[in-house]
XYZ file of C-alpha atoms in Angstrom:
605
model
C 34.405 25.042 -47.355
C 37.242 24.347 -44.908
C 38.531 20.782 -44.674
C 39.493 21.257 -41.048
C 37.795 19.152 -38.420
C 35.335 21.184 -36.369
C 36.186 22.083 -32.793
C 34.143 20.816 -29.852
C 35.095 22.494 -26.596
C 38.713 21.741 -25.705
C 38.937 18.985 -28.318
C 39.591 19.810 -31.940
C 41.449 18.914 -35.071
C 43.081 15.455 -35.228
C 42.034 14.567 -31.651
C 38.370 15.002 -32.448
C 38.735 13.021 -35.686
C 40.356 10.129 -33.818
C 37.656 10.176 -31.145
C 34.891 10.171 -33.779
C 36.569 7.255 -35.550
C 36.953 5.323 -32.300
C 33.278 5.530 -31.408
C 31.813 5.323 -34.921
C 30.692 1.687 -34.627
C 29.476 1.756 -31.031
C 25.810 1.115 -30.263
C 23.839 3.731 -28.294
C 24.184 1.625 -25.141
C 27.928 1.286 -25.675
C 28.206 5.044 -26.215
C 26.479 5.614 -22.883
C 28.913 3.207 -21.225
C 31.867 4.918 -22.912
C 30.780 8.304 -21.596
C 30.761 6.900 -18.073
C 34.140 5.293 -18.671
C 35.663 8.576 -19.849
C 34.109 10.352 -16.907
C 35.760 7.818 -14.632
C 39.115 8.493 -16.290
C 38.604 12.211 -15.734
C 38.100 11.617 -12.011
C 41.476 9.847 -11.777
C 44.713 11.728 -11.171
C 46.259 12.646 -14.519
C 46.923 10.127 -17.277
C 45.539 6.745 -16.263
C 46.116 3.539 -18.169
C 43.010 2.135 -19.843
C 43.364 -1.541 -19.134
C 43.111 -2.093 -15.419
C 46.434 -0.560 -14.333
C 44.804 1.760 -11.811
C 42.462 0.670 -9.037
C 41.366 4.302 -8.693
C 40.156 4.280 -12.285
C 38.394 0.941 -11.856
C 36.511 2.082 -8.797
C 35.584 5.383 -10.446
C 34.129 3.595 -13.463
C 32.367 0.944 -11.408
C 30.709 3.606 -9.290
C 28.979 5.102 -12.325
C 25.997 2.979 -13.433
C 25.305 3.751 -17.084
C 21.584 4.248 -16.735
C 18.661 3.253 -14.543
C 15.542 1.115 -14.654
C 12.069 2.616 -14.967
C 9.246 0.174 -14.243
C 5.959 1.217 -15.861
C 2.954 -0.620 -14.469
C -0.545 -0.977 -15.918
C -2.694 -2.793 -13.368
C -6.418 -3.498 -13.410
C -6.867 -5.666 -10.311
C -3.634 -5.045 -8.437
C -1.732 -8.168 -9.506
C 0.541 -6.341 -11.958
C 1.194 -3.652 -9.377
C 2.227 -6.280 -6.837
C 4.645 -7.906 -9.280
C 6.104 -4.514 -10.240
C 6.684 -3.635 -6.588
C 8.410 -6.978 -6.099
C 10.771 -6.388 -9.043
C 11.536 -2.880 -7.773
C 12.472 -4.222 -4.346
C 14.731 -6.876 -5.886
C 16.408 -4.233 -8.073
C 17.020 -2.024 -5.049
C 18.510 -4.991 -3.196
C 21.016 -5.363 -6.037
C 21.976 -1.691 -5.930
C 20.274 -0.900 -9.253
C 18.853 2.635 -9.615
C 15.120 2.062 -10.120
C 11.817 3.921 -10.124
C 8.252 2.608 -10.403
C 5.539 4.691 -12.086
C 1.896 3.967 -12.889
C 1.481 4.366 -16.644
C -1.224 6.995 -16.270
C 1.187 9.112 -14.200
C 3.882 8.890 -16.886
C 4.420 11.208 -19.855
C 4.957 8.946 -22.890
C 7.509 11.305 -24.491
C 9.720 10.648 -21.465
C 10.540 7.263 -23.034
C 13.075 9.017 -25.260
C 15.070 9.931 -22.142
C 15.053 6.461 -20.580
C 17.867 3.915 -20.808
C 16.058 0.798 -19.510
C 12.307 0.220 -19.193
C 10.311 -2.701 -17.827
C 6.628 -2.852 -18.730
C 4.463 -4.798 -16.260
C 0.864 -5.044 -17.417
C -2.333 -7.026 -17.289
C -4.977 -7.384 -20.008
C -8.739 -7.207 -19.640
C -11.854 -7.569 -21.771
C -11.222 -8.423 -25.390
C -7.461 -7.925 -25.302
C -7.673 -4.325 -24.116
C -5.122 -2.482 -21.956
C -5.950 -1.643 -18.351
C -7.269 1.870 -17.814
C -3.918 3.069 -16.482
C -2.155 1.809 -19.621
C -4.618 3.075 -22.220
C -2.888 6.335 -23.166
C 0.656 4.939 -23.347
C -0.659 1.983 -25.353
C -2.480 4.301 -27.781
C 0.506 6.608 -28.281
C 2.923 3.747 -28.935
C 0.424 2.039 -31.229
C -0.016 5.228 -33.227
C 3.736 5.798 -33.487
C 3.358 9.201 -31.829
C 6.462 8.798 -29.684
C 8.773 8.040 -32.608
C 11.897 5.882 -32.597
C 13.426 4.735 -29.329
C 16.997 4.070 -30.363
C 19.221 3.143 -27.433
C 16.346 2.190 -25.125
C 16.531 -1.337 -23.717
C 13.226 -2.841 -22.685
C 11.436 -5.917 -21.435
C 7.774 -6.776 -20.883
C 6.107 -8.859 -18.183
C 2.462 -9.679 -18.871
C -0.191 -11.196 -16.617
C -3.339 -12.779 -18.008
C -5.668 -15.738 -18.147
C -5.106 -18.303 -20.887
C -8.775 -19.254 -20.908
C -9.449 -15.958 -22.687
C -8.995 -15.644 -26.426
C -6.758 -12.562 -26.199
C -4.429 -13.953 -23.552
C -1.895 -11.301 -22.409
C -2.635 -9.279 -25.554
C -1.638 -5.972 -23.990
C 1.791 -7.314 -23.032
C 2.237 -8.715 -26.533
C 1.220 -5.333 -27.947
C 3.762 -3.425 -25.866
C 6.491 -5.880 -26.823
C 5.696 -5.371 -30.516
C 5.381 -1.575 -30.176
C 8.832 -1.227 -28.613
C 10.341 -3.507 -31.233
C 8.759 -1.454 -34.012
C 10.174 1.710 -32.413
C 13.599 0.013 -32.718
C 14.241 -0.266 -28.991
C 16.435 -3.199 -27.930
C 14.753 -6.162 -26.235
C 16.764 -7.073 -23.136
C 14.828 -10.301 -22.471
C 11.962 -12.149 -24.142
C 8.566 -11.131 -22.813
C 7.080 -13.024 -19.874
C 3.565 -14.148 -20.797
C 2.200 -15.472 -17.508
C -1.029 -17.233 -16.617
C -3.168 -16.863 -13.486
C -0.780 -18.897 -11.315
C 2.037 -16.461 -12.010
C 3.986 -15.873 -8.817
C 6.796 -18.446 -9.094
C 7.213 -17.829 -12.831
C 7.318 -14.056 -12.285
C 10.022 -14.430 -9.635
C 12.185 -16.610 -11.890
C 11.756 -14.315 -14.898
C 12.532 -11.221 -12.808
C 15.731 -12.759 -11.415
C 16.975 -13.513 -14.938
C 15.969 -10.056 -16.161
C 17.773 -8.300 -13.320
C 20.918 -10.340 -13.966
C 20.949 -9.118 -17.573
C 20.059 -5.600 -16.541
C 22.872 -5.418 -13.986
C 25.338 -6.497 -16.654
C 24.227 -3.756 -19.057
C 24.339 -1.120 -16.339
C 27.860 -2.188 -15.221
C 26.616 -1.366 -11.755
C 28.284 -2.233 -8.476
C 28.264 -5.931 -7.490
C 24.855 -7.115 -6.465
C 24.031 -7.575 -2.806
C 22.035 -10.598 -1.733
C 18.842 -10.793 -3.787
C 15.505 -10.705 -2.017
C 13.041 -13.511 -2.680
C 10.540 -12.008 -5.074
C 7.327 -13.379 -3.664
C 8.194 -12.014 -0.227
C 8.736 -8.447 -1.387
C 5.250 -7.455 -2.516
C 4.567 -4.197 -0.751
C 1.969 -4.065 1.979
C 0.522 -0.862 0.566
C -1.618 1.175 2.951
C -2.300 -1.570 5.501
C -0.785 -4.540 7.270
C -3.339 -6.645 5.392
C -3.183 -7.495 1.701
C -4.100 -10.187 -0.805
C -1.756 -12.727 0.763
C -2.491 -11.685 4.351
C -6.217 -10.860 4.490
C -8.086 -9.553 7.530
C -10.779 -11.750 9.034
C -13.751 -9.393 9.211
C -17.389 -9.822 10.202
C -20.290 -9.744 7.744
C -22.832 -7.576 9.564
C -25.495 -6.977 6.873
C -26.748 -8.996 3.894
C -29.707 -7.206 2.289
C -31.336 -7.846 -1.074
C -31.966 -4.473 -2.735
C -33.806 -5.592 -5.889
C -37.529 -6.345 -5.859
C -39.196 -9.721 -5.529
C -39.945 -9.877 -9.266
C -36.586 -8.587 -10.447
C -34.562 -10.661 -12.880
C -31.502 -9.730 -10.797
C -30.468 -10.672 -7.269
C -28.415 -7.689 -6.115
C -27.281 -7.498 -2.506
C -26.024 -4.742 -0.249
C -23.356 -6.071 2.119
C -21.883 -4.336 5.136
C -18.619 -5.681 6.554
C -17.157 -4.693 9.927
C -13.420 -3.859 9.809
C -13.124 -2.980 13.510
C -9.609 -3.458 14.861
C -8.006 -3.875 11.434
C -6.619 -0.394 10.920
C -7.640 -0.777 7.258
C -8.255 2.484 5.420
C -9.669 3.027 1.952
C -10.709 5.814 -0.388
C -13.678 6.215 -2.734
C -12.739 4.347 -5.900
C -10.939 1.481 -4.140
C -12.012 -2.179 -4.319
C -12.440 -4.814 -1.639
C -10.956 -8.251 -2.193
C -12.981 -11.217 -0.930
C -11.510 -14.655 -0.306
C -14.180 -17.364 -0.285
C -14.785 -21.077 0.165
C -16.399 -23.132 -2.556
C -19.874 -24.550 -2.059
C -19.766 -27.913 -0.262
C -22.467 -29.235 -2.617
C -20.283 -28.455 -5.661
C -17.286 -30.149 -4.020
C -19.374 -33.240 -3.320
C -20.656 -33.348 -6.891
C -17.145 -33.139 -8.350
C -15.944 -35.930 -6.057
C -18.859 -38.148 -7.081
C -18.339 -37.508 -10.802
C -14.618 -38.342 -10.625
C -15.033 -41.422 -8.407
C -13.163 -39.938 -5.439
C -14.019 -39.867 -1.715
C -12.387 -36.585 -0.685
C -10.232 -38.311 1.927
C -7.331 -38.712 -0.511
C -4.203 -36.757 0.430
C -2.848 -34.211 -2.025
C -0.004 -31.707 -1.873
C -0.849 -28.049 -2.443
C 1.907 -25.421 -2.304
C 4.149 -27.891 -0.531
C 1.604 -28.800 2.157
C -0.430 -31.981 2.545
C -4.218 -31.671 2.672
C -7.307 -33.808 2.323
C -8.688 -33.531 -1.207
C -12.098 -32.296 -0.005
C -10.461 -29.474 1.975
C -8.251 -28.519 -0.971
C -11.265 -28.369 -3.294
C -13.100 -26.205 -0.769
C -10.531 -23.500 -0.205
C -7.560 -23.919 -2.560
C -8.883 -24.358 -6.112
C -11.167 -22.617 -8.597
C -14.310 -24.655 -9.186
C -16.703 -22.067 -10.654
C -14.380 -20.404 -13.205
C -13.806 -22.875 -16.000
C -10.715 -22.431 -18.128
C -9.956 -23.974 -21.498
C -6.894 -25.791 -20.146
C -9.139 -27.914 -17.917
C -10.982 -29.180 -20.995
C -7.844 -29.854 -23.024
C -6.143 -31.486 -20.048
C -9.121 -33.714 -19.328
C -9.232 -34.709 -23.003
C -5.664 -36.021 -22.761
C -6.682 -38.283 -19.874
C -10.096 -39.324 -21.178
C -10.900 -41.817 -23.902
C -14.025 -39.870 -24.892
C -13.819 -39.024 -28.608
C -16.383 -36.219 -28.320
C -14.329 -34.560 -25.602
C -11.186 -34.898 -27.706
C -12.979 -33.326 -30.668
C -14.144 -30.415 -28.514
C -10.646 -29.859 -27.122
C -9.189 -29.844 -30.634
C -11.404 -26.873 -31.597
C -10.046 -23.840 -29.732
C -12.977 -21.576 -30.544
C -15.559 -24.118 -29.399
C -13.539 -24.832 -26.271
C -13.494 -21.133 -25.341
C -17.230 -20.765 -25.983
C -17.982 -23.779 -23.821
C -15.652 -22.578 -21.053
C -17.277 -19.139 -21.013
C -20.717 -20.534 -20.166
C -20.037 -23.537 -17.968
C -18.323 -24.700 -14.816
C -16.073 -27.652 -14.031
C -19.041 -29.688 -12.835
C -20.718 -29.237 -16.223
C -17.687 -30.636 -18.078
C -17.532 -33.676 -15.808
C -21.272 -34.300 -16.176
C -21.089 -34.101 -19.960
C -17.874 -36.114 -20.232
C -17.738 -38.506 -17.243
C -14.112 -39.364 -16.444
C -12.672 -41.239 -13.493
C -9.624 -39.450 -12.111
C -7.046 -39.902 -9.407
C -6.763 -37.158 -6.819
C -3.440 -36.068 -8.344
C -4.934 -35.908 -11.823
C -7.851 -33.808 -10.618
C -5.803 -31.188 -8.770
C -3.352 -31.138 -11.663
C -6.161 -29.900 -13.902
C -7.315 -27.181 -11.511
C -6.145 -23.626 -10.964
C -5.408 -21.949 -7.662
C -8.305 -20.048 -6.102
C -8.245 -16.273 -6.649
C -10.060 -13.657 -4.572
C -12.770 -11.557 -6.190
C -12.628 -7.754 -6.248
C -15.704 -5.567 -5.753
C -15.909 -1.777 -6.061
C -16.420 -0.307 -2.607
C -19.840 1.332 -2.169
C -19.117 3.474 0.876
C -16.920 6.354 2.026
C -14.979 5.780 5.218
C -15.745 9.363 6.227
C -19.381 8.231 6.398
C -19.252 4.624 7.669
C -15.952 4.648 9.629
C -14.861 1.069 10.458
C -17.196 -0.506 7.918
C -17.038 -1.191 4.221
C -20.089 -1.614 1.975
C -20.442 -3.608 -1.243
C -23.076 -3.786 -3.986
C -22.905 -7.288 -5.462
C -24.931 -8.977 -8.172
C -25.282 -12.633 -7.218
C -24.322 -14.739 -10.230
C -26.922 -17.450 -10.909
C -27.705 -19.085 -14.225
C -29.905 -22.101 -15.001
C -28.641 -25.187 -16.827
C -30.473 -27.313 -19.389
C -31.022 -30.061 -16.803
C -32.816 -27.621 -14.502
C -29.936 -27.108 -12.086
C -28.678 -23.644 -11.224
C -25.027 -22.686 -11.186
C -23.837 -19.858 -8.950
C -20.786 -17.616 -8.838
C -18.163 -18.591 -6.291
C -17.738 -15.415 -4.236
C -21.141 -13.806 -4.817
C -23.044 -16.911 -3.662
C -20.592 -17.327 -0.769
C -21.544 -13.873 0.521
C -25.235 -14.218 -0.299
C -25.904 -17.806 0.740
C -23.119 -19.347 2.800
C -21.972 -16.666 5.238
C -24.511 -15.810 7.890
C -24.759 -12.309 9.326
C -22.177 -12.286 12.094
C -20.019 -14.783 10.184
C -16.419 -14.344 9.114
C -15.084 -13.233 5.740
C -11.426 -12.664 4.764
C -10.891 -9.307 3.098
C -8.271 -6.837 1.895
C -8.346 -3.464 0.140
C -7.055 -3.072 -3.409
C -6.250 0.614 -3.823
C -7.135 2.119 -7.188
C -5.373 5.421 -7.746
C -6.711 5.461 -11.307
C -10.281 6.066 -10.125
C -10.352 9.052 -7.804
C -12.497 12.078 -7.083
C -10.977 15.404 -8.161
C -8.567 16.904 -5.643
C -10.558 20.147 -5.852
C -13.982 19.526 -4.301
C -15.401 22.401 -6.354
C -14.884 20.443 -9.587
C -18.088 19.104 -11.210
C -18.350 15.344 -11.749
C -20.414 13.233 -14.157
C -20.919 9.618 -13.055
C -22.180 6.829 -15.335
C -22.900 3.618 -13.435
C -25.658 1.217 -14.558
C -26.426 -1.868 -12.460
C -23.851 -2.640 -9.806
C -21.659 -0.007 -11.450
C -23.472 2.359 -9.094
C -21.288 1.161 -6.208
C -18.317 3.560 -6.359
C -20.591 6.523 -7.025
C -22.395 5.894 -3.766
C -18.966 6.235 -2.127
C -18.217 9.359 -4.195
C -21.412 11.091 -3.085
C -20.955 10.104 0.555
C -17.439 11.552 0.431
C -18.522 14.799 -1.213
C -21.286 15.107 1.363
C -18.770 14.704 4.195
C -16.427 17.242 2.531
C -19.157 19.805 2.102
C -18.071 19.862 -1.546
C -19.441 22.694 -3.676
C -18.861 20.947 -7.005
C -21.889 19.868 -9.059
C -22.713 16.140 -9.284
C -24.582 14.385 -12.120
C -25.505 10.700 -12.023
C -26.566 8.476 -14.935
C -27.997 5.160 -13.716
C -29.719 2.339 -15.565
C -31.261 -1.084 -14.889
C -34.196 -3.084 -16.315
C -37.175 -1.816 -14.259
C -37.887 1.255 -12.120
C -40.061 -0.601 -9.605
C -37.709 -3.562 -9.161
C -34.188 -2.363 -9.862
C -33.696 1.245 -8.714
C -30.738 0.596 -6.406
C -30.479 2.894 -3.350
C -33.510 4.848 -4.571
C -34.263 6.501 -1.211
C -30.653 7.636 -0.805
C -30.490 9.211 -4.257
C -33.799 10.991 -3.668
C -32.397 12.363 -0.400
C -29.295 13.681 -2.170
C -31.429 15.294 -4.908
C -33.593 16.947 -2.281
C -30.579 18.277 -0.387
C -29.081 19.653 -3.606
C -25.884 17.593 -3.342
C -26.911 15.532 -6.387
C -27.432 18.272 -8.946
C -28.884 16.062 -11.676
C -29.915 12.404 -12.041
C -30.846 10.729 -15.331
C -32.372 7.261 -15.244
C -32.507 4.626 -17.989
C -34.820 1.720 -17.149
C -34.406 -0.309 -20.300
C -37.485 -2.560 -20.104
C -40.075 -0.034 -18.968
C -41.030 0.970 -22.531
C -41.251 -0.633 -25.951
C -37.855 0.651 -27.068
C -34.936 -0.212 -24.809
C -33.193 2.819 -23.346
C -29.699 2.656 -21.877
C -27.397 5.125 -20.142
C -25.577 5.919 -23.386
C -28.911 6.980 -24.891
C -29.524 9.321 -21.966
C -26.030 10.747 -22.417
C -26.662 11.500 -26.086
C -30.007 13.101 -25.284
C -28.315 15.434 -22.799
C -25.268 15.912 -25.015
C -25.300 19.729 -25.085
C -25.351 19.950 -21.307
C -22.725 17.207 -20.920
C -20.471 19.211 -23.244
C -21.084 22.358 -21.201
C -20.088 20.554 -17.996
C -16.911 19.303 -19.683
C -16.122 22.862 -20.735
C -16.478 23.826 -17.084
C -13.801 21.252 -16.169
C -16.013 18.318 -15.170
C -14.498 14.903 -14.548
C -16.249 12.017 -16.321
C -16.471 8.583 -14.646
C -17.730 5.215 -15.878
C -18.161 2.009 -13.861
C -19.533 -1.363 -14.969
C -19.419 -3.823 -17.846
C -16.297 -3.418 -19.996
C -17.294 -5.332 -23.105
C -20.496 -3.539 -24.047
C -21.652 -0.721 -21.776
C -18.288 1.009 -21.350
C -17.617 0.890 -25.102
C -21.082 2.295 -25.886
C -20.618 5.080 -23.333
C -17.200 5.910 -24.796
C -18.704 6.118 -28.276
C -21.492 8.346 -26.938
C -18.928 10.642 -25.328
C -16.976 10.938 -28.579
C -20.210 11.648 -30.483
C -21.074 14.402 -27.994
C -17.698 16.039 -28.626
C -18.307 15.823 -32.392
C -21.861 17.158 -32.298
C -21.525 19.827 -29.637
C -17.811 20.569 -29.719
C -17.593 21.150 -33.455
C -14.809 18.610 -33.974
C -14.348 15.835 -36.514
C -14.126 12.195 -35.403
C -10.339 12.159 -35.126
C -10.235 15.423 -33.186
C -12.991 14.171 -30.875
C -11.069 10.993 -30.080
C -7.999 13.086 -29.314
C -10.079 15.377 -27.089
C -11.330 12.360 -25.122
C -7.781 11.011 -24.905
C -6.693 14.375 -23.519
C -9.408 14.048 -20.879
C -7.977 10.647 -20.012
C -4.424 11.993 -19.814
C -5.603 14.796 -17.536
C -7.364 12.170 -15.367
C -10.694 13.785 -16.161
C -11.973 10.608 -17.864
C -11.638 7.608 -15.568
C -13.153 4.131 -15.821
C -13.542 1.248 -13.396
C -14.688 -1.510 -15.740
C -14.751 -5.283 -15.520
């Protein structure tokens, strides 16, 4: 074997040996920088001194950022998407090369080609990733992407600390990248529901560090983060809602139903708002005046006290009506109240995290104050409360059918208490009970590109939507009707009783009669001795479901995330095993491939 150094292009022998020795201890990031530096030298005229003796060299090097930022967003309700868009705008304002990609539009293997990645994600259910993030999460978790040497990353997570698995998806991504031996550029941001100011501050720090690693051109004036959230498809958004008119409020369950499900029609005339089947409508609401009065009485306050909310003075009663969450109880309210109160039982409850979460999941703020009476100042009360958040509902209409309207299918949340009182959900009871037909409601559209009909209208679709999960499939069918779509359509719907709970029965019968709805399978769980659910119907029709999948069908699920969606997923995997001749691992991979191809989409909550 020759002891000569190998040749590499025009460099060989001793020169190559010296170059190899010079760069031997550089990190991957430093090697990238060095390549840009050498490129800059090559652009100069002839031999240029290394240490700042030529302004031409300095400008050449400075003009060559050593990488770019890719922002990968996994959003369930739109909040993470809004934050990601804000960070992108701030990066652009600093002259940083940046791109923003939804995780379900991103090929995970591309991570090996990235220099800097920011993950922005929410968490839902029992610590699960949003639908858009599911595949990337699974591939990183399984180590399928391999090592990510040289990649610098950071993670920004949004969540709700009242849930046991607070920001779990963000924590997962942070751990996955670390395990893959990527370099953490900044500690993960684990942000609660009131996230905007904290997200802005974290992003500014992150971009400072990023700019330094990129050796990019000097930053231009930074844009205030909270002002940069993109407007999307309309002039109206979460922070600038449109004041619409509620034109129809119709109960669509029977008199003896255990559920109060309403069909709402909202007039968007003059707004210019557009939406697609699969999108959601955001509803801002006011709290019930009776609940506000009860909280004031229990805390010994009048409501006339002045408080400051977001830098503005307001009467306490007004702030409780339209600025704070009163129906969603979070664990921090209980622990915070325990610090103020002298009640030993309350302190014992707050000290037990599991019991606190269980209590918070089945009660409201009023219930805590009734059980543990505590006199508070106005400042103490608002200090324990969280900012009001709008509620999102899957849109139940196609604009091609209803034009300047939007329809919703909403289950009104009502549950009795031990003392005989009835608690109601904030937004659902607002629409059902406190806004009269002809009254005003503030709305915005949250676009959901992860839940869309196939681009080819000839593609068959299978839709699984029990209860109010039927909503987006009503919009799907209306849209396919307007398109004159030739693709087959199969609906699985379930609810307790045929006579009381068959939502939009006349419409579905019309679509079956016309031939647009090719098949409909119904699971009314309480109409026979053994309970039957949509997943049972799926299994029973497994051979035909498999045949439709082989024909290229898209498979959609909408509804409860914690139980129904998991059971339907398991049923789908079992169908692939039984009728596709695959083992369990192969079946899971087949279903994951459906997800990656956007043929398996879920809108779950």
